[in-house]
Every structure is written in structure tokens, then in C-alpha cells.
Amino acid sequence: MSDQAPRSAENGVPQEDLLERILEASNLNAAYKRVRANKGAPGIDGMSVEEFTEFAREHMPRLARQMREGRYKPAAVRRVWIPKPNGEERPLGIPTVLDRVVQQAVAQVLGPIFDVDFSDESFGYRPGRRAGDAVERIRERSQSGYAWGVECDLKSFFDVVNHDLLMRRIGLKVKDKRVMRLLGKYLRAGVRHEDGTVERTPRGIPQGGPLSPLLANIMLDPLDKLIEAMGLPFVRYADDFLVMAKRKSEARTAMDELRRFVECELKLLVNEDKTRVAPLGECEFLGFVVRGKRIRVCEKARKRFRFRIRQETSRRKGISMESRLATLRRYCVGWFHYFKIGFLYKDARAWDGWIRRRIRMCYWKMWKLPRKRRRMLIRLGVDPSAVKMASRSRKRYWRLSSHPFVRFALSNAWLEEQGVPSLSKLWIAFRYKGQGQT
């Protein structure tokens, strides 16, 4: 690596050498390890995470030189659509692996510079902070007499961020013009759709890249400072935030001021359908509701869980049972670790029974032919003289999944051996051992 420029600072703000710090081999290596751990799909060039090592060995010195000289041009992000339970779709932009590594390297250097001045009430995508910590903060405030909440939703936040305002905020701390140019290029890289057309991005932050969370926090930090100046407690996680007040009139005043600031100063949009003043116990935040000392999973999060389980256990999903169970297990374990602070044991037991029944339904569908069903039931311990009635039944798959012979053959213990997850066991491990299973 070439000699680095001397590091200088003015009032504690790093100056000209930021790009050199970003392109240090140790920082790039750490960024690649992070990207590799997150896996993810290829970008528009089709390169996988595994293929990047050989590519970087051959091309990274040249690409780093282009970045120093301001000649590097990021690739457009690949547009994909993520389905929502309500039937709508959420846009996601997938950068190439190279751009993900570079963005991660930038975030690792700029993150600490900005994080030190972020509000203590900002919890999203910050070291040592989790969504559960934000919800716990709400519970603390609710015990201090804050009975009203302002639920404020920013409409299509990542799609409408004003680039000029964002770059101005970044420029208050970043004085390396090469880094500023690189950030500007990433913001304007564009989006390539499935039909090959490339859409310009004169505004917005593409969701899906490692830089997006940091840029979102930088953009919304002035909002945090405004709420702090109001003297009201609040919590924010990325573009989701909840302001608390002791009186309804205070909450209404706060909502009006927030709407004005968001739309006039930040040039963002307030979703009027999802912005409201309500009793704190009726406010939903990050999938939770807080009622007094109790934290519970909200109804929308429960519906999303059941929707996803139905997707993964659909009879029409033509995948192997091993692959199905592996995906189901990853989802259930991840879901539990996120929602465990508000999840009840009785719900875990009820959902376990429902999940096992859906898996039995999948097995019954997979066996399909009467002779195979007979063979499998006998192999799993059902009396051969009693098998015929179940194996040749014309009842629907869902109804047969609760048949006594099917439940006996595909017992809870047998399903657990196959890898069917158990939310109740995760709950017990968390409550009584301090950790969940993995």
C-alpha cells in the first residue's frame, strides 16, 4: 500500500486521510468477513460472495487506485421485491459484492465518527444496541407517568431522502473530498430492473447496502435533537420512532411540531394513515406493545409469523423436507430471539402444536400414494392391521394431519429428531438458562 497522508483534525473532526483509512487492507479484510457472514444474493454482475476472494486478489489494487483518483464508478443495484403479508411488496436494492465490501469498509470508518454524537435514544444499527433495548426503554418511561404516545411513520423514507440535505449533514464531519465524491456516487448509482432498464436515483437511499443504516441515522439525527429540545422522552430505531408524553395535549403539540419539521426541514413525508396520538398501551413499536410493566408481541407481528409459517409449510412448495425444515428452523429461531422479551409460554406451546400439524400435513402430502403411506406408517410403528383405514382415506391433507395414526407415527419426538423447531423449548432455555437454543 502507498504511503498514507498524515492524519489531521480540526476540533476533533477527522480530515483528509479518511479514504486511506477506508482502503487499509485490515479494514477491507474486516469488511469482507462481515459481508461473507451476511451472505446475500449476487448483484447485477452475478458474482457470489465466495467468488469475490479471487476477484479481489487480482483487481482490488487497481480499484483502490481508481477510488483514490476519483475514477471509480459503483454499479447500479439490482432491484428485487420482498412480499409483505398484506399483499404489497417492498423494494430492495442489492449492490454487487464489491460494492457491498466497499460500503461496509466506509461504514466501519465513518460509523464511529458519527455515532459518538448520536442521541442516546437512537437504537437502530448501532453497536451494542438492540430493538429489545428500545422496547425496554419504553417500559421504563411508562412506569414514570408517560401515558401517551405519538406514533409517527415516515412514508417511503429510504426512497425520498434528499441527497443535498444528507450530503450537507455528512460534510459537517467528513472533510475528505474523495470520500464525499464516493458517497455521492453510491447515492446516484441507479437501480437496474429485471428487464435490464436502469432507473436514475436523484433521491433516496437504496435499502439493502451496508451503508444505508448509517446514512439513515445521519439523516434523522436532527429529528432526534429536536425531540430532545422539546424535553420529551422518545425512542427511535432507524425510521421508526415513538415520542412519549404525560398528557394528551403535550402529545398533540409534539405531533404537530414533528410533522412540520419532518416535511419542511428534512423534506421527508409523514404517513398520515399511520401517524397518530394514542394511549401508550395501544402504540405498536418494532412489533411490540407495552402495557404497564408488560411487553407483548403485537397482533401484526403474530399475523406475520403465521403467514410466514404457512408459506414455508405450503403443500405446493416443491422442495425437499430437509430443506424445508432447515429454512423453518432458521426462521423460528431468529423470530424467537427477536421477540423473546414479549413472548408467552402458552403461546409457544400452542404454536408448536400448530407447526407440528402443518409438518405432518407436508409429510402426508409427500408420501402421496396409499402404498407408500402404508409402508411409512408401519415403519414408524403403527399396527399393520389398522393401517389400511388411514392410508386409503380420502379426507383432506389438513384433516388427516390430526388423525390418531398419523399423530402416533409422526410423534412429537420423531418430528424433533427430523429438525422441527420447538418454540416452547427455546422459551424454557431462555427463561431458565439465560439463552435460547440455536
GROMACS .gro file of C-alpha atoms in nm:
model
  438
    1MET     CA    1   0.000   0.000   0.000
    2SER     CA    2   0.123   0.352  -0.075
    3ASP     CA    3   0.234   0.590   0.196
    4GLN     CA    4  -0.061   0.739   0.379
    5ALA     CA    5  -0.121   1.110   0.412
    6PRO     CA    6  -0.059   1.246   0.762
    7ARG     CA    7  -0.371   1.238   0.975
    8SER     CA    8  -0.500   1.580   1.080
    9ALA     CA    9  -0.803   1.701   1.269
   10GLU     CA   10  -0.982   2.022   1.340
   11ASN     CA   11  -1.188   2.040   1.658
   12GLY     CA   12  -1.170   1.662   1.676
   13VAL     CA   13  -1.311   1.615   1.325
   14PRO     CA   14  -1.100   1.381   1.104
   15GLN     CA   15  -0.980   1.549   0.788
   16GLU     CA   16  -0.801   1.445   0.469
   17ASP     CA   17  -0.699   1.084   0.530
   18LEU     CA   18  -1.036   0.909   0.565
   19LEU     CA   19  -1.017   0.734   0.229
   20GLU     CA   20  -0.677   0.590   0.315
   21ARG     CA   21  -0.822   0.452   0.638
   22ILE     CA   22  -1.114   0.304   0.445
   23LEU     CA   23  -0.881   0.135   0.194
   24GLU     CA   24  -0.641  -0.008   0.451
   25ALA     CA   25  -0.600  -0.382   0.397
   26SER     CA   26  -0.709  -0.464   0.753
   27ASN     CA   27  -1.028  -0.259   0.716
   28LEU     CA   28  -1.113  -0.413   0.378
   29ASN     CA   29  -1.049  -0.763   0.513
   30ALA     CA   30  -1.278  -0.699   0.809
   31ALA     CA   31  -1.543  -0.563   0.571
   32TYR     CA   32  -1.525  -0.873   0.351
   33LYS     CA   33  -1.560  -1.102   0.653
   34ARG     CA   34  -1.872  -0.912   0.755
   35VAL     CA   35  -2.021  -0.930   0.403
   36ARG     CA   36  -1.937  -1.300   0.379
   37ALA     CA   37  -2.102  -1.369   0.715
   38ASN     CA   38  -2.417  -1.191   0.597
   39LYS     CA   39  -2.413  -1.394   0.272
   40GLY     CA   40  -2.672  -1.243   0.043
   41ALA     CA   41  -2.753  -1.271  -0.327
   42PRO     CA   42  -2.530  -1.153  -0.613
   43GLY     CA   43  -2.569  -0.806  -0.762
   44ILE     CA   44  -2.608  -0.722  -1.130
   45ASP     CA   45  -2.270  -0.878  -1.218
   46GLY     CA   46  -2.378  -1.221  -1.090
   47MET     CA   47  -2.069  -1.259  -0.868
   48SER     CA   48  -2.124  -1.457  -0.548
   49VAL     CA   49  -1.963  -1.384  -0.213
   50GLU     CA   50  -1.747  -1.697  -0.249
   51GLU     CA   51  -1.610  -1.582  -0.587
   52PHE     CA   52  -1.506  -1.242  -0.458
   53THR     CA   53  -1.182  -1.356  -0.290
   54GLU     CA   54  -1.012  -1.445  -0.617
   55PHE     CA   55  -1.153  -1.135  -0.787
   56ALA     CA   56  -1.023  -0.906  -0.511
   57ARG     CA   57  -0.678  -1.063  -0.519
   58GLU     CA   58  -0.644  -0.972  -0.885
   59HIS     CA   59  -0.835  -0.645  -0.915
   60MET     CA   60  -0.852  -0.471  -0.574
   61PRO     CA   61  -0.523  -0.275  -0.607
   62ARG     CA   62  -0.645  -0.127  -0.937
   63LEU     CA   63  -0.990  -0.049  -0.799
   64ALA     CA   64  -0.843   0.114  -0.486
   65ARG     CA   65  -0.629   0.333  -0.712
   66GLN     CA   66  -0.940   0.435  -0.906
   67MET     CA   67  -1.113   0.532  -0.580
   68ARG     CA   68  -0.818   0.747  -0.475
   69GLU     CA   69  -0.819   0.919  -0.813
   70GLY     CA   70  -1.198   0.964  -0.816
   71ARG     CA   71  -1.244   0.741  -1.123
   72TYR     CA   72  -1.427   0.452  -0.958
   73LYS     CA   73  -1.791   0.411  -1.064
   74PRO     CA   74  -2.018   0.193  -0.846
   75ALA     CA   75  -2.251  -0.048  -1.023
   76ALA     CA   76  -2.627   0.001  -1.016
   77VAL     CA   77  -2.808  -0.201  -0.752
   78ARG     CA   78  -3.025  -0.495  -0.854
   79ARG     CA   79  -3.393  -0.435  -0.780
   80VAL     CA   80  -3.578  -0.715  -0.605
   81TRP     CA   81  -3.919  -0.709  -0.441
   82ILE     CA   82  -3.990  -0.858  -0.098
   83PRO     CA   83  -4.353  -0.964  -0.040
   84LYS     CA   84  -4.541  -0.831   0.261
   85PRO     CA   85  -4.818  -1.019   0.448
   86ASN     CA   86  -5.072  -0.759   0.328
   87GLY     CA   87  -5.004  -0.849  -0.035
   88GLU     CA   88  -4.787  -0.545  -0.110
   89GLU     CA   89  -4.417  -0.558  -0.196
   90ARG     CA   90  -4.119  -0.372  -0.053
   91PRO     CA   91  -3.835  -0.267  -0.288
   92LEU     CA   92  -3.483  -0.382  -0.206
   93GLY     CA   93  -3.163  -0.288  -0.384
   94ILE     CA   94  -2.883  -0.545  -0.390
   95PRO     CA   95  -2.536  -0.400  -0.463
   96THR     CA   96  -2.261  -0.611  -0.615
   97VAL     CA   97  -2.037  -0.794  -0.367
   98LEU     CA   98  -1.757  -0.549  -0.446
   99ASP     CA   99  -1.976  -0.250  -0.365
  100ARG     CA  100  -2.105  -0.420  -0.050
  101VAL     CA  101  -1.746  -0.467   0.069
  102VAL     CA  102  -1.654  -0.107  -0.008
  103GLN     CA  103  -1.971   0.025   0.156
  104GLN     CA  104  -1.903  -0.187   0.464
  105ALA     CA  105  -1.545  -0.055   0.476
  106VAL     CA  106  -1.679   0.302   0.457
  107ALA     CA  107  -1.935   0.233   0.731
  108GLN     CA  108  -1.666   0.087   0.960
  109VAL     CA  109  -1.464   0.409   0.941
  110LEU     CA  110  -1.742   0.668   0.934
  111GLY     CA  111  -1.968   0.490   1.185
  112PRO     CA  112  -1.762   0.570   1.498
  113ILE     CA  113  -1.711   0.929   1.382
  114PHE     CA  114  -2.084   0.997   1.369
  115ASP     CA  115  -2.203   0.755   1.637
  116VAL     CA  116  -2.035   0.947   1.919
  117ASP     CA  117  -2.277   1.239   1.870
  118PHE     CA  118  -2.595   1.039   1.803
  119SER     CA  119  -2.875   1.060   2.056
  120ASP     CA  120  -2.886   0.808   2.338
  121GLU     CA  121  -3.248   0.742   2.235
  122SER     CA  122  -3.144   0.618   1.889
  123PHE     CA  123  -3.113   0.239   1.889
  124GLY     CA  124  -3.113   0.126   1.527
  125TYR     CA  125  -2.796  -0.023   1.376
  126ARG     CA  126  -2.564   0.097   1.650
  127PRO     CA  127  -2.301  -0.109   1.834
  128GLY     CA  128  -2.431  -0.279   2.147
  129ARG     CA  129  -2.791  -0.171   2.090
  130ARG     CA  130  -3.086  -0.392   2.001
  131ALA     CA  131  -3.453  -0.349   1.927
  132GLY     CA  132  -3.527  -0.506   2.266
  133ASP     CA  133  -3.331  -0.228   2.438
  134ALA     CA  134  -3.556   0.032   2.275
  135VAL     CA  135  -3.869  -0.151   2.391
  136GLU     CA  136  -3.729  -0.179   2.744
  137ARG     CA  137  -3.675   0.199   2.739
  138ILE     CA  138  -4.044   0.245   2.658
  139ARG     CA  139  -4.138   0.026   2.954
  140GLU     CA  140  -3.917   0.237   3.183
  141ARG     CA  141  -4.088   0.557   3.065
  142SER     CA  142  -4.434   0.408   3.104
  143GLN     CA  143  -4.355   0.350   3.471
  144SER     CA  144  -4.268   0.719   3.511
  145GLY     CA  145  -4.611   0.852   3.422
  146TYR     CA  146  -4.579   0.881   3.044
  147ALA     CA  147  -4.920   0.753   2.941
  148TRP     CA  148  -4.948   0.893   2.586
  149GLY     CA  149  -4.753   0.817   2.271
  150VAL     CA  150  -4.702   0.976   1.931
  151GLU     CA  151  -4.666   0.708   1.667
  152CYS     CA  152  -4.501   0.875   1.369
  153ASP     CA  153  -4.441   0.687   1.046
  154LEU     CA  154  -4.224   0.825   0.766
  155LYS     CA  155  -4.369   0.735   0.428
  156SER     CA  156  -4.121   0.560   0.195
  157PHE     CA  157  -3.833   0.711   0.394
  158PHE     CA  158  -3.549   0.534   0.213
  159ASP     CA  159  -3.696   0.627  -0.127
  160VAL     CA  160  -3.734   1.003  -0.073
  161VAL     CA  161  -3.424   1.112   0.122
  162ASN     CA  162  -3.296   1.443  -0.016
  163HIS     CA  163  -2.936   1.392  -0.132
  164ASP     CA  164  -2.833   1.755  -0.086
  165LEU     CA  165  -2.950   1.764   0.276
  166LEU     CA  166  -2.788   1.430   0.351
  167MET     CA  167  -2.454   1.523   0.193
  168ARG     CA  168  -2.459   1.854   0.379
  169ARG     CA  169  -2.500   1.665   0.707
  170ILE     CA  170  -2.217   1.428   0.619
  171GLY     CA  171  -1.994   1.718   0.514
  172LEU     CA  172  -2.010   1.867   0.864
  173LYS     CA  173  -1.773   1.590   0.975
  174VAL     CA  174  -1.621   1.442   0.661
  175LYS     CA  175  -1.361   1.675   0.507
  176ASP     CA  176  -1.201   1.423   0.272
  177LYS     CA  177  -1.348   1.526  -0.064
  178ARG     CA  178  -1.264   1.187  -0.214
  179VAL     CA  179  -1.491   1.016   0.038
  180MET     CA  180  -1.765   1.270  -0.028
  181ARG     CA  181  -1.742   1.203  -0.403
  182LEU     CA  182  -1.756   0.828  -0.343
  183LEU     CA  183  -2.064   0.861  -0.122
  184GLY     CA  184  -2.233   1.079  -0.381
  185LYS     CA  185  -2.167   0.819  -0.649
  186TYR     CA  186  -2.321   0.546  -0.436
  187LEU     CA  187  -2.632   0.755  -0.382
  188ARG     CA  188  -2.666   0.818  -0.756
  189ALA     CA  189  -2.561   0.468  -0.875
  190GLY     CA  190  -2.908   0.387  -1.003
  191VAL     CA  191  -3.130   0.080  -0.994
  192ARG     CA  192  -3.139  -0.194  -1.257
  193HIS     CA  193  -3.473  -0.367  -1.301
  194GLU     CA  194  -3.538  -0.722  -1.416
  195ASP     CA  195  -3.600  -0.609  -1.774
  196GLY     CA  196  -3.249  -0.455  -1.789
  197THR     CA  197  -3.354  -0.091  -1.770
  198VAL     CA  198  -3.164   0.133  -1.530
  199GLU     CA  199  -3.354   0.389  -1.325
  200ARG     CA  200  -3.176   0.702  -1.210
  201THR     CA  201  -3.178   0.777  -0.835
  202PRO     CA  202  -3.182   1.157  -0.789
  203ARG     CA  203  -3.306   1.099  -0.434
  204GLY     CA  204  -3.332   0.820  -0.180
  205ILE     CA  205  -3.106   0.568  -0.009
  206PRO     CA  206  -3.115   0.218  -0.162
  207GLN     CA  207  -3.217  -0.035   0.103
  208GLY     CA  208  -3.001  -0.344   0.103
  209GLY     CA  209  -2.649  -0.200   0.124
  210PRO     CA  210  -2.429  -0.182   0.438
  211LEU     CA  211  -2.420   0.199   0.422
  212SER     CA  212  -2.797   0.252   0.429
  213PRO     CA  213  -2.844   0.222   0.809
  214LEU     CA  214  -2.566   0.472   0.886
  215LEU     CA  215  -2.694   0.720   0.627
  216ALA     CA  216  -3.045   0.688   0.771
  217ASN     CA  217  -2.919   0.769   1.121
  218ILE     CA  218  -2.723   1.068   0.990
  219MET     CA  219  -3.030   1.198   0.810
  220LEU     CA  220  -3.259   1.162   1.110
  221ASP     CA  221  -3.019   1.283   1.380
  222PRO     CA  222  -3.158   1.643   1.357
  223LEU     CA  223  -3.501   1.498   1.434
  224ASP     CA  224  -3.360   1.337   1.748
  225LYS     CA  225  -3.211   1.669   1.854
  226LEU     CA  226  -3.545   1.844   1.802
  227ILE     CA  227  -3.734   1.597   2.022
  228GLU     CA  228  -3.466   1.623   2.289
  229ALA     CA  229  -3.511   2.003   2.283
  230MET     CA  230  -3.884   1.952   2.344
  231GLY     CA  231  -3.797   1.778   2.670
  232LEU     CA  232  -3.996   1.466   2.582
  233PRO     CA  233  -3.864   1.108   2.603
  234PHE     CA  234  -3.862   0.908   2.281
  235VAL     CA  235  -3.710   0.605   2.113
  236ARG     CA  236  -3.603   0.571   1.751
  237TYR     CA  237  -3.497   0.267   1.555
  238ALA     CA  238  -3.395   0.367   1.201
  239ASP     CA  239  -3.707   0.539   1.059
  240ASP     CA  240  -3.944   0.409   1.329
  241PHE     CA  241  -3.987   0.635   1.631
  242LEU     CA  242  -4.222   0.685   1.923
  243VAL     CA  243  -4.248   1.002   2.133
  244MET     CA  244  -4.396   0.982   2.484
  245ALA     CA  245  -4.585   1.244   2.686
  246LYS     CA  246  -4.767   1.263   3.018
  247ARG     CA  247  -5.068   1.448   2.879
  248LYS     CA  248  -5.263   1.413   2.559
  249SER     CA  249  -5.229   1.785   2.484
  250GLU     CA  250  -4.848   1.756   2.503
  251ALA     CA  251  -4.857   1.465   2.262
  252ARG     CA  252  -5.072   1.654   2.013
  253THR     CA  253  -4.843   1.958   2.025
  254ALA     CA  254  -4.542   1.733   1.972
  255MET     CA  255  -4.705   1.561   1.674
  256ASP     CA  256  -4.777   1.894   1.503
  257GLU     CA  257  -4.419   2.013   1.556
  258LEU     CA  258  -4.275   1.682   1.433
  259ARG     CA  259  -4.488   1.691   1.119
  260ARG     CA  260  -4.374   2.045   1.040
  261PHE     CA  261  -4.006   1.966   1.097
  262VAL     CA  262  -4.009   1.642   0.901
  263GLU     CA  263  -4.182   1.791   0.598
  264CYS     CA  264  -4.032   2.141   0.594
  265GLU     CA  265  -3.679   2.091   0.728
  266LEU     CA  266  -3.596   1.731   0.635
  267LYS     CA  267  -3.803   1.727   0.313
  268LEU     CA  268  -3.950   1.388   0.406
  269LEU     CA  269  -4.307   1.263   0.404
  270VAL     CA  270  -4.526   1.180   0.703
  271ASN     CA  271  -4.761   0.886   0.654
  272GLU     CA  272  -5.085   1.038   0.779
  273ASP     CA  273  -5.260   0.700   0.791
  274LYS     CA  274  -5.007   0.563   1.041
  275THR     CA  275  -4.928   0.877   1.241
  276ARG     CA  276  -5.143   0.932   1.548
  277VAL     CA  277  -5.166   1.020   1.916
  278ALA     CA  278  -5.284   0.726   2.129
  279PRO     CA  279  -5.257   0.585   2.480
  280LEU     CA  280  -4.909   0.438   2.518
  281GLY     CA  281  -5.052   0.090   2.578
  282GLU     CA  282  -5.209   0.099   2.230
  283CYS     CA  283  -4.896   0.208   2.046
  284GLU     CA  284  -4.702  -0.052   1.846
  285PHE     CA  285  -4.325  -0.022   1.816
  286LEU     CA  286  -4.096  -0.268   1.636
  287GLY     CA  287  -4.359  -0.541   1.668
  288PHE     CA  288  -4.424  -0.491   2.041
  289VAL     CA  289  -4.681  -0.322   2.262
  290VAL     CA  290  -4.602  -0.205   2.615
  291ARG     CA  291  -4.881  -0.205   2.872
  292GLY     CA  292  -4.755  -0.102   3.213
  293LYS     CA  293  -4.483  -0.347   3.311
  294ARG     CA  294  -4.576  -0.597   3.041
  295ILE     CA  295  -4.417  -0.625   2.698
  296ARG     CA  296  -4.612  -0.828   2.446
  297VAL     CA  297  -4.578  -0.923   2.080
  298CYS     CA  298  -4.829  -0.716   1.882
  299GLU     CA  299  -5.103  -0.873   1.673
  300LYS     CA  300  -4.948  -0.767   1.342
  301ALA     CA  301  -4.624  -0.946   1.428
  302ARG     CA  302  -4.820  -1.257   1.520
  303LYS     CA  303  -5.001  -1.250   1.187
  304ARG     CA  304  -4.672  -1.207   1.000
  305PHE     CA  305  -4.530  -1.510   1.182
  306ARG     CA  306  -4.826  -1.728   1.093
  307PHE     CA  307  -4.818  -1.601   0.734
  308ARG     CA  308  -4.451  -1.697   0.700
  309ILE     CA  309  -4.503  -2.041   0.858
  310ARG     CA  310  -4.787  -2.107   0.614
  311GLN     CA  311  -4.555  -2.011   0.329
  312GLU     CA  312  -4.277  -2.242   0.444
  313THR     CA  313  -4.514  -2.534   0.508
  314SER     CA  314  -4.725  -2.494   0.196
  315ARG     CA  315  -4.813  -2.827   0.034
  316ARG     CA  316  -4.746  -2.668  -0.305
  317LYS     CA  317  -4.388  -2.574  -0.222
  318GLY     CA  318  -4.183  -2.826  -0.418
  319ILE     CA  319  -3.870  -2.862  -0.207
  320SER     CA  320  -3.718  -3.145  -0.006
  321MET     CA  321  -3.833  -3.189   0.351
  322GLU     CA  322  -3.476  -3.143   0.471
  323SER     CA  323  -3.451  -2.803   0.303
  324ARG     CA  324  -3.798  -2.706   0.424
  325LEU     CA  325  -3.717  -2.790   0.786
  326ALA     CA  326  -3.379  -2.612   0.772
  327THR     CA  327  -3.546  -2.291   0.649
  328LEU     CA  328  -3.826  -2.326   0.903
  329ARG     CA  329  -3.581  -2.380   1.187
  330ARG     CA  330  -3.371  -2.074   1.095
  331TYR     CA  331  -3.679  -1.855   1.075
  332CYS     CA  332  -3.833  -1.976   1.403
  333VAL     CA  333  -3.507  -1.942   1.598
  334GLY     CA  334  -3.444  -1.594   1.456
  335TRP     CA  335  -3.803  -1.486   1.522
  336PHE     CA  336  -3.790  -1.612   1.879
  337HIS     CA  337  -3.462  -1.437   1.962
  338TYR     CA  338  -3.607  -1.109   1.837
  339PHE     CA  339  -3.945  -1.136   2.015
  340LYS     CA  340  -3.848  -1.339   2.322
  341ILE     CA  341  -3.892  -1.050   2.568
  342GLY     CA  342  -4.263  -1.030   2.482
  343PHE     CA  343  -4.346  -1.392   2.404
  344LEU     CA  344  -4.556  -1.605   2.641
  345TYR     CA  345  -4.504  -1.974   2.713
  346LYS     CA  346  -4.868  -2.059   2.649
  347ASP     CA  347  -4.838  -1.908   2.301
  348ALA     CA  348  -4.518  -2.104   2.237
  349ARG     CA  349  -4.692  -2.430   2.322
  350ALA     CA  350  -4.996  -2.351   2.108
  351TRP     CA  351  -4.783  -2.252   1.809
  352ASP     CA  352  -4.565  -2.562   1.847
  353GLY     CA  353  -4.872  -2.781   1.811
  354TRP     CA  354  -4.986  -2.588   1.505
  355ILE     CA  355  -4.642  -2.606   1.340
  356ARG     CA  356  -4.615  -2.980   1.404
  357ARG     CA  357  -4.956  -3.035   1.249
  358ARG     CA  358  -4.856  -2.844   0.937
  359ILE     CA  359  -4.539  -3.052   0.907
  360ARG     CA  360  -4.742  -3.373   0.942
  361MET     CA  361  -4.961  -3.242   0.661
  362CYS     CA  362  -4.649  -3.192   0.445
  363TYR     CA  363  -4.528  -3.546   0.513
  364TRP     CA  364  -4.870  -3.691   0.429
  365LYS     CA  365  -4.873  -3.496   0.103
  366MET     CA  366  -4.516  -3.607   0.025
  367TRP     CA  367  -4.598  -3.977   0.077
  368LYS     CA  368  -4.897  -3.933  -0.156
  369LEU     CA  369  -4.963  -4.293  -0.275
  370PRO     CA  370  -5.155  -4.530  -0.043
  371ARG     CA  371  -4.887  -4.799  -0.061
  372LYS     CA  372  -4.616  -4.556   0.044
  373ARG     CA  373  -4.830  -4.421   0.327
  374ARG     CA  374  -4.892  -4.777   0.445
  375ARG     CA  375  -4.523  -4.861   0.428
  376MET     CA  376  -4.420  -4.546   0.618
  377LEU     CA  377  -4.687  -4.582   0.889
  378ILE     CA  378  -4.584  -4.943   0.953
  379ARG     CA  379  -4.216  -4.845   0.957
  380LEU     CA  380  -4.298  -4.580   1.218
  381GLY     CA  381  -4.472  -4.828   1.448
  382VAL     CA  382  -4.842  -4.832   1.354
  383ASP     CA  383  -5.013  -5.173   1.378
  384PRO     CA  384  -5.028  -5.315   1.019
  385SER     CA  385  -5.384  -5.439   1.074
  386ALA     CA  386  -5.502  -5.085   1.144
  387VAL     CA  387  -5.306  -4.901   0.875
  388LYS     CA  388  -5.540  -4.950   0.579
  389MET     CA  389  -5.811  -4.718   0.709
  390ALA     CA  390  -5.569  -4.425   0.740
  391SER     CA  391  -5.353  -4.488   0.433
  392ARG     CA  392  -5.653  -4.504   0.194
  393SER     CA  393  -5.859  -4.225   0.350
  394ARG     CA  394  -5.997  -3.961   0.111
  395LYS     CA  395  -6.003  -3.689   0.375
  396ARG     CA  396  -5.816  -3.366   0.302
  397TYR     CA  397  -5.449  -3.338   0.397
  398TRP     CA  398  -5.509  -3.090   0.678
  399ARG     CA  399  -5.777  -3.307   0.835
  400LEU     CA  400  -5.563  -3.624   0.805
  401SER     CA  401  -5.272  -3.444   0.976
  402SER     CA  402  -5.457  -3.479   1.309
  403HIS     CA  403  -5.560  -3.844   1.255
  404PRO     CA  404  -5.458  -4.059   1.557
  405PHE     CA  405  -5.249  -4.295   1.341
  406VAL     CA  406  -5.065  -4.007   1.178
  407ARG     CA  407  -5.001  -3.836   1.512
  408PHE     CA  408  -4.878  -4.166   1.659
  409ALA     CA  409  -4.642  -4.237   1.368
  410LEU     CA  410  -4.517  -3.878   1.331
  411SER     CA  411  -4.488  -3.824   1.705
  412ASN     CA  412  -4.354  -3.508   1.864
  413ALA     CA  413  -4.027  -3.685   1.947
  414TRP     CA  414  -3.987  -3.814   1.590
  415LEU     CA  415  -4.054  -3.469   1.444
  416GLU     CA  416  -3.798  -3.317   1.677
  417GLU     CA  417  -3.542  -3.570   1.552
  418GLN     CA  418  -3.613  -3.456   1.197
  419GLY     CA  419  -3.540  -3.096   1.294
  420VAL     CA  420  -3.883  -2.944   1.356
  421PRO     CA  421  -3.821  -2.640   1.582
  422SER     CA  422  -3.979  -2.606   1.925
  423LEU     CA  423  -4.063  -2.253   2.043
  424SER     CA  424  -4.152  -2.381   2.390
  425LYS     CA  425  -3.806  -2.535   2.434
  426LEU     CA  426  -3.647  -2.213   2.318
  427TRP     CA  427  -3.863  -2.024   2.569
  428ILE     CA  428  -3.765  -2.254   2.858
  429ALA     CA  429  -3.396  -2.231   2.767
  430PHE     CA  430  -3.417  -1.851   2.756
  431ARG     CA  431  -3.612  -1.809   3.080
  432TYR     CA  432  -3.431  -2.063   3.293
  433LYS     CA  433  -3.084  -2.087   3.140
  434GLY     CA  434  -3.045  -1.734   3.011
  435GLN     CA  435  -3.011  -1.839   2.649
  436GLY     CA  436  -3.204  -1.993   2.363
  437GLN     CA  437  -3.113  -2.290   2.154
  438THR     CA  438  -2.956  -2.237   1.816
   0.00000   0.00000   0.00000
